[in-house]
Structures are given as C-alpha cells and as structure tokens.
Short mmCIF file of C-alpha atoms in Angstrom, two decimals:
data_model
loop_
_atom_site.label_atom_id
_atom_site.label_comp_id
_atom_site.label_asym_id
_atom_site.label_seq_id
_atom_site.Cartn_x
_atom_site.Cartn_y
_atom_site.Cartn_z
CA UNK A 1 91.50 100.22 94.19
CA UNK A 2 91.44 97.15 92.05
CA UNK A 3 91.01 93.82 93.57
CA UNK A 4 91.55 90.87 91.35
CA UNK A 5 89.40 87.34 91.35
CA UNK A 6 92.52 85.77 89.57
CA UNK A 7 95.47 86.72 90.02
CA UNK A 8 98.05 87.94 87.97
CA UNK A 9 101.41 85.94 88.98
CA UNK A 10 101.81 84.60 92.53
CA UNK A 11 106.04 84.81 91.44
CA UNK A 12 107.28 86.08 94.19
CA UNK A 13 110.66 88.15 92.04
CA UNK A 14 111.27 91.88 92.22
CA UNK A 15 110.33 93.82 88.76
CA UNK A 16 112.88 92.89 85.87
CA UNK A 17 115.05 95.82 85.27
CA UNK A 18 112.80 96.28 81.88
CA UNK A 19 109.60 96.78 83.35
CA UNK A 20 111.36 98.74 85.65
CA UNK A 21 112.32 101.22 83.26
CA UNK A 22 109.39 101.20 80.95
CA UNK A 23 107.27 102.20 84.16
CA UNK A 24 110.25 105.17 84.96
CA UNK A 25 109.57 106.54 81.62
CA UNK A 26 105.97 106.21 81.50
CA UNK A 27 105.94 107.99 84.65
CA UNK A 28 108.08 110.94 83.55
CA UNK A 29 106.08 111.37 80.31
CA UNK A 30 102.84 111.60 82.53
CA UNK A 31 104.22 114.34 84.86
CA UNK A 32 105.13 116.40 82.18
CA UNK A 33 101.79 115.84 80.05
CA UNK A 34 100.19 117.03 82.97
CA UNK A 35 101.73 119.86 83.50
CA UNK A 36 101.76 120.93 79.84
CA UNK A 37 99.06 119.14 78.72
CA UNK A 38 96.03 121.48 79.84
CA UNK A 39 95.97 123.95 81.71
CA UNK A 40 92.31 123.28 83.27
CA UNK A 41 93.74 120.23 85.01
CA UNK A 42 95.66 120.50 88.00
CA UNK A 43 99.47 118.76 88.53
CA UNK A 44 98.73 115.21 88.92
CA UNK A 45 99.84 115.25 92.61
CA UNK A 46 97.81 118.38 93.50
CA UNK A 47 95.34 117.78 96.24
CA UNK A 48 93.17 120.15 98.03
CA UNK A 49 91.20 120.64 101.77
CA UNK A 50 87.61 120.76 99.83
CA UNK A 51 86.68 118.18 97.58
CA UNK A 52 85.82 120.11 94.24
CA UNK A 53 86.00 116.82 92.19
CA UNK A 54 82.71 117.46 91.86
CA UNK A 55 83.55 120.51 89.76
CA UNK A 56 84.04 117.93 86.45
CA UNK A 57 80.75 116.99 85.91
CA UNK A 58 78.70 118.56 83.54
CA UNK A 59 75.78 115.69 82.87
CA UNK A 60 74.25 115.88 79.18
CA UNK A 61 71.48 114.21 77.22
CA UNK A 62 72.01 112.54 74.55
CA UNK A 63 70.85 113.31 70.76
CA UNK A 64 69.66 109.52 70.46
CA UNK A 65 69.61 106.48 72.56
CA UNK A 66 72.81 105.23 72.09
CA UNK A 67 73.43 101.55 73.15
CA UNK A 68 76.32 101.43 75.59
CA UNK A 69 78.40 98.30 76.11
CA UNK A 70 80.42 97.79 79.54
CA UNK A 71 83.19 95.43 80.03
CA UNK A 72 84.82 95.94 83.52
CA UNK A 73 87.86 93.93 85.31
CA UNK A 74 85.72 92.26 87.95
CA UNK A 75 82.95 93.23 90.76
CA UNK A 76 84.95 92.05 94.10
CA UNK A 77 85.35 95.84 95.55
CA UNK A 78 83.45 99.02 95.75
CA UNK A 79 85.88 100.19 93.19
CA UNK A 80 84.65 98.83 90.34
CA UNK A 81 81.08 98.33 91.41
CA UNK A 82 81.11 102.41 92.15
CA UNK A 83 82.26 102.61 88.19
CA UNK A 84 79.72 100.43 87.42
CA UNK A 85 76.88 102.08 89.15
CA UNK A 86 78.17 105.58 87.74
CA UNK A 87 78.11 104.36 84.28
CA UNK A 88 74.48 102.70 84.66
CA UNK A 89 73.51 105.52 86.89
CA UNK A 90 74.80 108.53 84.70
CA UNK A 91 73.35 106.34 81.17
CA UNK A 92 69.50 106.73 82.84
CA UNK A 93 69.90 110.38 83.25
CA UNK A 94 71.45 111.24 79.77
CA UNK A 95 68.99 108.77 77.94
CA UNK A 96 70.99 106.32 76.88
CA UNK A 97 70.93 102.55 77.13
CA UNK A 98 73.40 100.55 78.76
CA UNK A 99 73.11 97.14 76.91
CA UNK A 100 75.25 95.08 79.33
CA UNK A 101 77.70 95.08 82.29
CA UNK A 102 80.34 92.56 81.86
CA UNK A 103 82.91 91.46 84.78
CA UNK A 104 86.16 89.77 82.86
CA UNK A 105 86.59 87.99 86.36
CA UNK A 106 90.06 89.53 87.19
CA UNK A 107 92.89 90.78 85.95
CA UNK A 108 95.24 89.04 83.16
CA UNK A 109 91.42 87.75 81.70
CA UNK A 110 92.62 89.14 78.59
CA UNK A 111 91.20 86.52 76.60
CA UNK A 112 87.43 86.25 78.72
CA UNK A 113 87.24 89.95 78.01
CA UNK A 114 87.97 89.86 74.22
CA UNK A 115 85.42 87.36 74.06
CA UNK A 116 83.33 90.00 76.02
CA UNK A 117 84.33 92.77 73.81
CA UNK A 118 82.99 91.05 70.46
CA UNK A 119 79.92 89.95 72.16
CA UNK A 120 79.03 93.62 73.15
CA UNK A 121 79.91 93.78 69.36
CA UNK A 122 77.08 91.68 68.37
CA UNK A 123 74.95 93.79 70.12
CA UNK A 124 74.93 96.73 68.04
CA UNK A 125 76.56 99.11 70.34
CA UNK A 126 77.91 102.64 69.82
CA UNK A 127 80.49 102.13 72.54
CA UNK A 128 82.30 100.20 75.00
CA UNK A 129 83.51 101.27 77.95
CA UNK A 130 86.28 99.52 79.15
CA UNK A 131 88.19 98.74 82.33
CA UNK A 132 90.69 96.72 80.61
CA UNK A 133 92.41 93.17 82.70
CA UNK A 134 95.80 93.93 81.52
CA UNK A 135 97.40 96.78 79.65
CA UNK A 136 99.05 94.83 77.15
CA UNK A 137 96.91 92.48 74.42
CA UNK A 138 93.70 94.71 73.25
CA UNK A 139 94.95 96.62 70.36
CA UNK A 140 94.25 94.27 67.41
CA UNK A 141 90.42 94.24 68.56
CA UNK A 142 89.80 97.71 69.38
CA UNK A 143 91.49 98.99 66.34
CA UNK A 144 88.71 96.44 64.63
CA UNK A 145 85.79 97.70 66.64
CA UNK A 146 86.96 101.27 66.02
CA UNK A 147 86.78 100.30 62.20
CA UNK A 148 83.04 98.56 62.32
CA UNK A 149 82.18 102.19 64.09
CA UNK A 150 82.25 101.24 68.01
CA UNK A 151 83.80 103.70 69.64
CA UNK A 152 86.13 102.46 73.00
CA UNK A 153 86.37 104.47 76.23
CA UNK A 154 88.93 103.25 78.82
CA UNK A 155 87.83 103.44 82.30
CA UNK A 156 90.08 103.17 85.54
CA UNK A 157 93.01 102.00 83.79
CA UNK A 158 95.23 102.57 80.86
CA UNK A 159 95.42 99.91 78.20
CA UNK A 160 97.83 99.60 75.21
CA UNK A 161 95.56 100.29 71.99
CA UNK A 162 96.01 103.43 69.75
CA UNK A 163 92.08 104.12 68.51
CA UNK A 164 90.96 104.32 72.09
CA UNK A 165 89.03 107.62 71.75
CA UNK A 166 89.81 108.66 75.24
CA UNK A 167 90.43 107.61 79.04
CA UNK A 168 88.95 108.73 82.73
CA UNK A 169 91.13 106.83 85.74
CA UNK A 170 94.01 108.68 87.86
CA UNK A 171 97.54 109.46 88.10
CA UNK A 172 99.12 106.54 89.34
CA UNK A 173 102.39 108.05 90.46
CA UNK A 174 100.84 111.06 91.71
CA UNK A 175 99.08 108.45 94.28
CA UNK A 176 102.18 106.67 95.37
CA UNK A 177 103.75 110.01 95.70
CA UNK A 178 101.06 111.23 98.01
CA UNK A 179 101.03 108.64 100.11
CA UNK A 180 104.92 108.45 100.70
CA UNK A 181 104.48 112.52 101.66
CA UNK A 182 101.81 112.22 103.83
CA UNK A 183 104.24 109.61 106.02
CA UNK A 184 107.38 112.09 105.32
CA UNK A 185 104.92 114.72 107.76
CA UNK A 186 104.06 111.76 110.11
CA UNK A 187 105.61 112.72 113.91
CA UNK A 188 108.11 110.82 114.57
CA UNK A 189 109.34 111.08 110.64
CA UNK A 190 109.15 106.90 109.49
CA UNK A 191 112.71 105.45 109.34
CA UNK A 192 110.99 102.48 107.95
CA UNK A 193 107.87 102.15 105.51
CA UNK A 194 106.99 98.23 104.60
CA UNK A 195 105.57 97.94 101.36
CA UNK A 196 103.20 95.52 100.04
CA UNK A 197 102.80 96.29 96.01
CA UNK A 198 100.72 94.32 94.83
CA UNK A 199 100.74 91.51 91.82
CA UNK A 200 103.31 91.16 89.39
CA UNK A 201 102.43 91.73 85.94
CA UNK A 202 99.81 94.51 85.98
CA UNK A 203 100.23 98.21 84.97
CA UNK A 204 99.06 100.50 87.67
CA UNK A 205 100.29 99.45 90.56
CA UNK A 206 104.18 99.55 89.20
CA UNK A 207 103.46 103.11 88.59
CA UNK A 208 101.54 103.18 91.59
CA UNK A 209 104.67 102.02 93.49
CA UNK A 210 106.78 103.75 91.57
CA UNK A 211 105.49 106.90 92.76
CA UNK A 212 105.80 105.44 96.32
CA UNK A 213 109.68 105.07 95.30
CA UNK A 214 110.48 108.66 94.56
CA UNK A 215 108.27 110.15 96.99
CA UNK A 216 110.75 108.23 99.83
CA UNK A 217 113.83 109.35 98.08
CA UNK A 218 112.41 112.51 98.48
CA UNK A 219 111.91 111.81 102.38
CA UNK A 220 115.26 112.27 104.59
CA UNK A 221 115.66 108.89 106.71
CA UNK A 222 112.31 106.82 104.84
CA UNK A 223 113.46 103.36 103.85
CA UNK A 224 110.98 101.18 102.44
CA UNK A 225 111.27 97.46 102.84
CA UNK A 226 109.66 94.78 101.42
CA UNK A 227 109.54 95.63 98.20
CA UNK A 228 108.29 92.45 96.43
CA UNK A 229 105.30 92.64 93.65
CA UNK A 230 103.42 88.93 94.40
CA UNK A 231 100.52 87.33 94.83
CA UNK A 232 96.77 88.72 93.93
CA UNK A 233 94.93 91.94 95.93
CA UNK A 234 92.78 90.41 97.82
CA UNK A 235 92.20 90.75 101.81
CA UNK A 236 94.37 87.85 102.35
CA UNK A 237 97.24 88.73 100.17
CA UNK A 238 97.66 91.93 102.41
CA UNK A 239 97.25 89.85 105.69
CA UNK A 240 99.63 87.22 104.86
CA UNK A 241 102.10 89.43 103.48
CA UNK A 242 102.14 91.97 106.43
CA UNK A 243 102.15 89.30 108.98
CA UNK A 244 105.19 88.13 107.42
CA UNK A 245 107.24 91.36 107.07
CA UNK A 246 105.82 92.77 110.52
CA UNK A 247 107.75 89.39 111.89
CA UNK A 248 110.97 90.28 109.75
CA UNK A 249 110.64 94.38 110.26
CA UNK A 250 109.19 94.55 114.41
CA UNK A 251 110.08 99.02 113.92
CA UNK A 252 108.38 100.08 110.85
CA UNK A 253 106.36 102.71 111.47
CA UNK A 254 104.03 102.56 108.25
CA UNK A 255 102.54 99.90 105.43
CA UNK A 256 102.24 101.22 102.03
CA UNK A 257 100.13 98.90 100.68
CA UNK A 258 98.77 99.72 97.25
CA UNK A 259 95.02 99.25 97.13
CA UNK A 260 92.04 98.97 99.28
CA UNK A 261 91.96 95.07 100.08
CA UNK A 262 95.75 95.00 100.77
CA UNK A 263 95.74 97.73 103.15
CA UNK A 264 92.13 96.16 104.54
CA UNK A 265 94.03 92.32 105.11
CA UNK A 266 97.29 94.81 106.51
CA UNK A 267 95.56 96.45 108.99
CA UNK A 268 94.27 93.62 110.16
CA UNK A 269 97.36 91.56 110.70
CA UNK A 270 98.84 94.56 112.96
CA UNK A 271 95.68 95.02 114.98
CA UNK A 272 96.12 90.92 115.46
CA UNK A 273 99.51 91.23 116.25
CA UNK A 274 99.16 94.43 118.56
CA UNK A 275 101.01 96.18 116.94
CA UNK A 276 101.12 99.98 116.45
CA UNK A 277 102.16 99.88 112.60
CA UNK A 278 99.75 102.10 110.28
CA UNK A 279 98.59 101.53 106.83
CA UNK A 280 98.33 104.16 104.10
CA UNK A 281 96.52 102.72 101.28
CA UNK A 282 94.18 103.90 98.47
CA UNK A 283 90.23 102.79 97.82
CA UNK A 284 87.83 103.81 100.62
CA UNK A 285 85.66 100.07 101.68
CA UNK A 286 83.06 99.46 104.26
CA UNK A 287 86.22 97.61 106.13
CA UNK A 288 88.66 99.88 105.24
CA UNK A 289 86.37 102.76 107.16
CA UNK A 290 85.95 100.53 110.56
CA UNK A 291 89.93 100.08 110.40
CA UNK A 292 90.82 104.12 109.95
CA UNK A 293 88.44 104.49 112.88
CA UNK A 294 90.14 101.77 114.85
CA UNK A 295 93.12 103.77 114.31
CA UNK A 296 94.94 100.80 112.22
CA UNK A 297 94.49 102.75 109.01
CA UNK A 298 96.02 106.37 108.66
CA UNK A 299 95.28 107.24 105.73
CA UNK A 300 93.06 106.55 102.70
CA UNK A 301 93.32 108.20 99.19
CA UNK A 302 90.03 108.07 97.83
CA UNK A 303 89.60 106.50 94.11
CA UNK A 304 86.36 107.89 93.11
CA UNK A 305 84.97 105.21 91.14
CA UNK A 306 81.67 106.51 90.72
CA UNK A 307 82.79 109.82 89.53
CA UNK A 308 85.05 107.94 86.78
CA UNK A 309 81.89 106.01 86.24
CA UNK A 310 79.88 109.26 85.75
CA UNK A 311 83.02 110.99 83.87
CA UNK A 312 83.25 108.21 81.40
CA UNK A 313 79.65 107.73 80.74
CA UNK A 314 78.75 111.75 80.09
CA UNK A 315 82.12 112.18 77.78
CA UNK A 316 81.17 108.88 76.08
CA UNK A 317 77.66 110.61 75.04
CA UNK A 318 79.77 113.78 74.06
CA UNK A 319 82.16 111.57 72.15
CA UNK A 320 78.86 110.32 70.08
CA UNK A 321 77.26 113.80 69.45
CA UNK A 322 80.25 115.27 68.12
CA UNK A 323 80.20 117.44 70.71
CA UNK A 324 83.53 118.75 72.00
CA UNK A 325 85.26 117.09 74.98
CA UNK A 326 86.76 118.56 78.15
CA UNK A 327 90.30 119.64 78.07
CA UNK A 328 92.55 116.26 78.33
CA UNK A 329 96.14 115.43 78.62
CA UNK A 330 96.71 115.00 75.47
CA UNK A 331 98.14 111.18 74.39
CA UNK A 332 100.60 110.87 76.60
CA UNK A 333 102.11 108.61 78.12
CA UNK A 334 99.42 106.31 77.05
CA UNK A 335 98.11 106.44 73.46
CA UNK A 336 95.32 108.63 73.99
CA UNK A 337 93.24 111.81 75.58
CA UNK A 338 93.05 111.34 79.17
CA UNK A 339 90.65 112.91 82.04
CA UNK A 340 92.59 112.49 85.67
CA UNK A 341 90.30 112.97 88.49
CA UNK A 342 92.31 115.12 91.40
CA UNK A 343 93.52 113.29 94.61
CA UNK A 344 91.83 113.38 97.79
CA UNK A 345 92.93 112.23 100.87
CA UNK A 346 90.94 110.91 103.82
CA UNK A 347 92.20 110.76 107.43
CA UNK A 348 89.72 109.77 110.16
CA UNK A 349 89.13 113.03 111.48
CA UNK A 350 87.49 113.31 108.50
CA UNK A 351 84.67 110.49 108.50
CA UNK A 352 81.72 112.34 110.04
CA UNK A 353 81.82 114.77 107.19
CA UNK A 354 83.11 112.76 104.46
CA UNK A 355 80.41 111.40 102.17
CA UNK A 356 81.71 108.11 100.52
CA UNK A 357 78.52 107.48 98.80
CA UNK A 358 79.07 110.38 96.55
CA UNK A 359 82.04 108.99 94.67
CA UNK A 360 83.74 106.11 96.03
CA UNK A 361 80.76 103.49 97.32
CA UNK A 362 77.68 102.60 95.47
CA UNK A 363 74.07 103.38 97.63
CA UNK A 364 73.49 99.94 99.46
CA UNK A 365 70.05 99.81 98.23
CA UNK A 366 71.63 99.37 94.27
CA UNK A 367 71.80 95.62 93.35
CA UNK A 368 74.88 94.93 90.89
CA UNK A 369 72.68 91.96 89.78
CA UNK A 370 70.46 94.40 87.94
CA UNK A 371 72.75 95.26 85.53
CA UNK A 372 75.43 91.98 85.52
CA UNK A 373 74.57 89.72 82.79
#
C-alpha cells in the first residue's frame, strides 16, 4: 500500500515491547468499534465473492465551490496516486476546487508536511485532506487549523490529532488477519510463513503485522519467521530482504510481506532464485499483476485507493454543507469518526474479470503532473 521515498528507520531491532503493546490495544479497541460501532459497516475482516465496495458511494454537489487542499505522503505507488486521482477526480464532479496536491516526499516528513499544511492554509481553503507521514506530531497544527475554520479529513491512514473531523483508510489488522487465513487454507497447510514488515517507526504496518500475528496463532502448525520491522518499502527493500531469509529459511512455503512494493521486490527474489515460495501482500501494481500471473504472487488484497480518494472527497463536501455523514465507527481507536472500506481479495484466477482501474490504479491517460504543484 504505502511506499515511502524516505524511509522511516533502516534499524534493523524487533518492536520495543511498548509499541508492541500500544499497537495490541489499538487493535482490540478497533475490533470492537467495529463491531459495535455501526451497524451499516461490516466486521473489519469481512470479505465477500462480489465486490460491492462500490455500494459506499453516493457522489454529491456541493452548495458552493469550496477550495480543497491535499497533502498526501508521497506519489511513488498507485496507492497514493489512485487517492489522489479520486480526490481530484470526485472534486470536478461535485463542483469543488481542489487548490493543490502536495506529496510530503515520504513517510516520517512530518516537518515538510506541516510546512505543507500551513501553506494550503494561506490559501484560503475549507479543507485539507490529509494522508498524514507519521501518526504521531500533527495535533498542535490541526487543532489550529480547526480553530481558523479549516476543516481536516484524514485519508489512508490514521494520525494522532483530536479535531480531525473524520477518516476514510482500512482496517489494518483485519488485513494482516486475512492474509494469514488465506495461507491457513493453502494445500499443503504452511509450516513456515517469512515475513517482511516493513519500516520501523510507522503506524499501519505494526497493526498491519499485528493482524498477521494473531491470524497465525490462529493457524495449527504456521510459524512465521523473520519477523524484523527495517528498512523503507520500496521494491528493493522486499528483494533484499527475501533473498536473505529465503537463504536462511530454504522450506517456507509463503512471504507475508506487508505492502505492494515489498511483496513486488519478494516475488522477484524467489522467481530469481527458482524458488517455489509465494507472496501474499496487499496493493494491486502494474508489477505486482505480471508477478500473480507468473504464479510468484498468490494473493493480493486490494487497497482501493481511488475509492478512499472518492470516499474522502464526497464526505469532505458533506462535512462542509452540514449535511449528515454516513454511519462511522465512532472515535475509536483513533480520535475520530472513521469510514473502513471492506476487504477484497484478488487471486489470479481472478484477473480477466477484475477491473483495477475502478479502485486501485489511476487511468494511464491521467498525468499526476496536472495536479502536483
């Protein structure tokens, strides 16, 4: 899902027992607002044969032209660039004006995107939508924005700030989850999962992971090895990492590896190194697509990001006509309303029907240097 340009913390240490927790409880706080929370939303780990995600949009037009600020975490993936073109895409059709599209360059920017967020200030915006770099270190400035009348709209991942009117993004643990229970079903059952995590010192893929933890408990005879949150997403981050551990673990039957360009650089060391190891991953790519059909990648949760796009954008018009909002979890675990998007999972008997320019990959006519400034 979310690819850096800088990385987080190349420290190559398991999670201190602290962070550890803190993402335990977060975790068990979002299962049960999602379960109690609404009952229009499905569990968090539900998934379903047809895609209905669909089913969530209800596009509006706005009262005036509202001026729309975007700060995302960065433009390396179709991840973000699908938000990106759903928020730009959905703000022509509702009649408002998207002002700017900002990239903070990758996560842990905090301090390139707070200089982002009081630009967009400057601009006279009704809102910013925001895919934050790092959950911790925005509360002090959105709480002022909130005050000069901006509202803020979190987008793909959680951040740490109490006047955030609401959020659209996923359940993180309900992805780990289905991704260790799709290899529970796998015949032979995996005695051996490696995992490739992702960077230290970002939010969503500890969940993420987490998730990917208690879904192998749950699995008679699935160890997972590996187990080390380091380096930065990118393509060579997963090919460097599963090179290694396919060296140190020859029998695993899977790689979890959290998001699209891990599993993409995975995949690729294992179809270099012959071997018949499959990756499970999350965040459908042009690359990602070739390697499921190659037979290197099993499976693929899709993370719609143009739907989240869309999802943010019409609720953010809503949000500004004082019109009421879709039913939300309601503030917990983060500080706010929240809008999950259901899970859907891709195999590759399912790419000649599976349309991944409908959610997860922007049209490859649309230019992101239209709208980057």
């Amino acid at each position: 899902m979310r690819s850096a340009a800088a990385g987080l913390g190349g420290a190559q240490a398991r999670r201190p027992d602290r962070a550890r927790r803190t993402a335990g409880i977060w975790m068990a706080a979002l299962v049960l607002a999602a379960t109690f929370g609404s009952v229009s939303l499905r569990a968090p780990g539900a998934t379903e044969s047809a895609d209905d995600r669909g089913a969530l949009l209800h596009p509006v037009k706005a009262q005036r032209p509202y001026r729309i600020g975007v700060s995302l975490v960065h433009f390396v993936d179709d991840y973000w660039k699908g938000v990106a073109f759903g928020i730009t895409d959905e703000a022509a059709r509702s009649g408002v004006k998207v002002v700017r599209v900002l990239s903070a360059g990758g996560y842990g920017n905090v301090e390139q995107q707070i200089d982002q967020l009081n630009q967009l200030a400057t601009l006279q915006v009704d809102a910013v939508i925001l895919g934050a770099a790092n959950y911790d270190g925005y509360d002090r400035l959105i709480s002022n924005l909130t005050r000069r009348g901006i509202k803020v709209v979190a987008v793909g991942v959680p951040v740490n700030a109490s006047t955030v009117s609401f959020g659209v993004t996923m359940n993180e643990e309900a992805i780990g989850k289905a991704m260790a229970a799709y290899m529970c079903k796998a015949d032979p059952s995996p005695l051996q999962v490696i995992t490739i995590p992702g960077p230290s010192g970002s939010t969503w893929n500890k969940l993420r992971f987490d998730g990917m933890e208690a879904g192998a408990q749950s699995c008679s005879g699935m160890t997972l090895v590996g187990n080390v949150f380091k380096g930065n997403t990118q393509i060579e981050d997963g090919e460097a990492q599963a090179s290694d551990l396919l060296i140190k673990y020859p029998q695993a039957e899977f790689i979890y590896a959290a998001a699209a360009n891990l599993g993409t650089g995975a995949a690729i060391a294992a179809r270099r190194m012959n071997r018949s190891t499959r990756v499970v991953t999350a965040t459908i790519t042009a690359k990602s697509l070739d390697l499921m059909r190659s037979g290197n990648i099993a499976m693929v949760i899709s993370e719609p990001g143009i739907l989240i796009g869309r999802l943010a954008l019409e609720n953010t018009v809503r949000l500004l006509d004082h019109q009421p909002l879709p039913a939300m979890v309601d503030k917990k675990p983060v500080l706010y309303p929240q809008l999950l998007v259901p899970l859907h999972l891709v195999t590759p008997d399912q790419l000649n029907t599976y349309d991944v320019t409908k959610y997860d990959r922007p049209p490859p006519q649309w230019s992101l240097s239209a709208i980057q400034q």
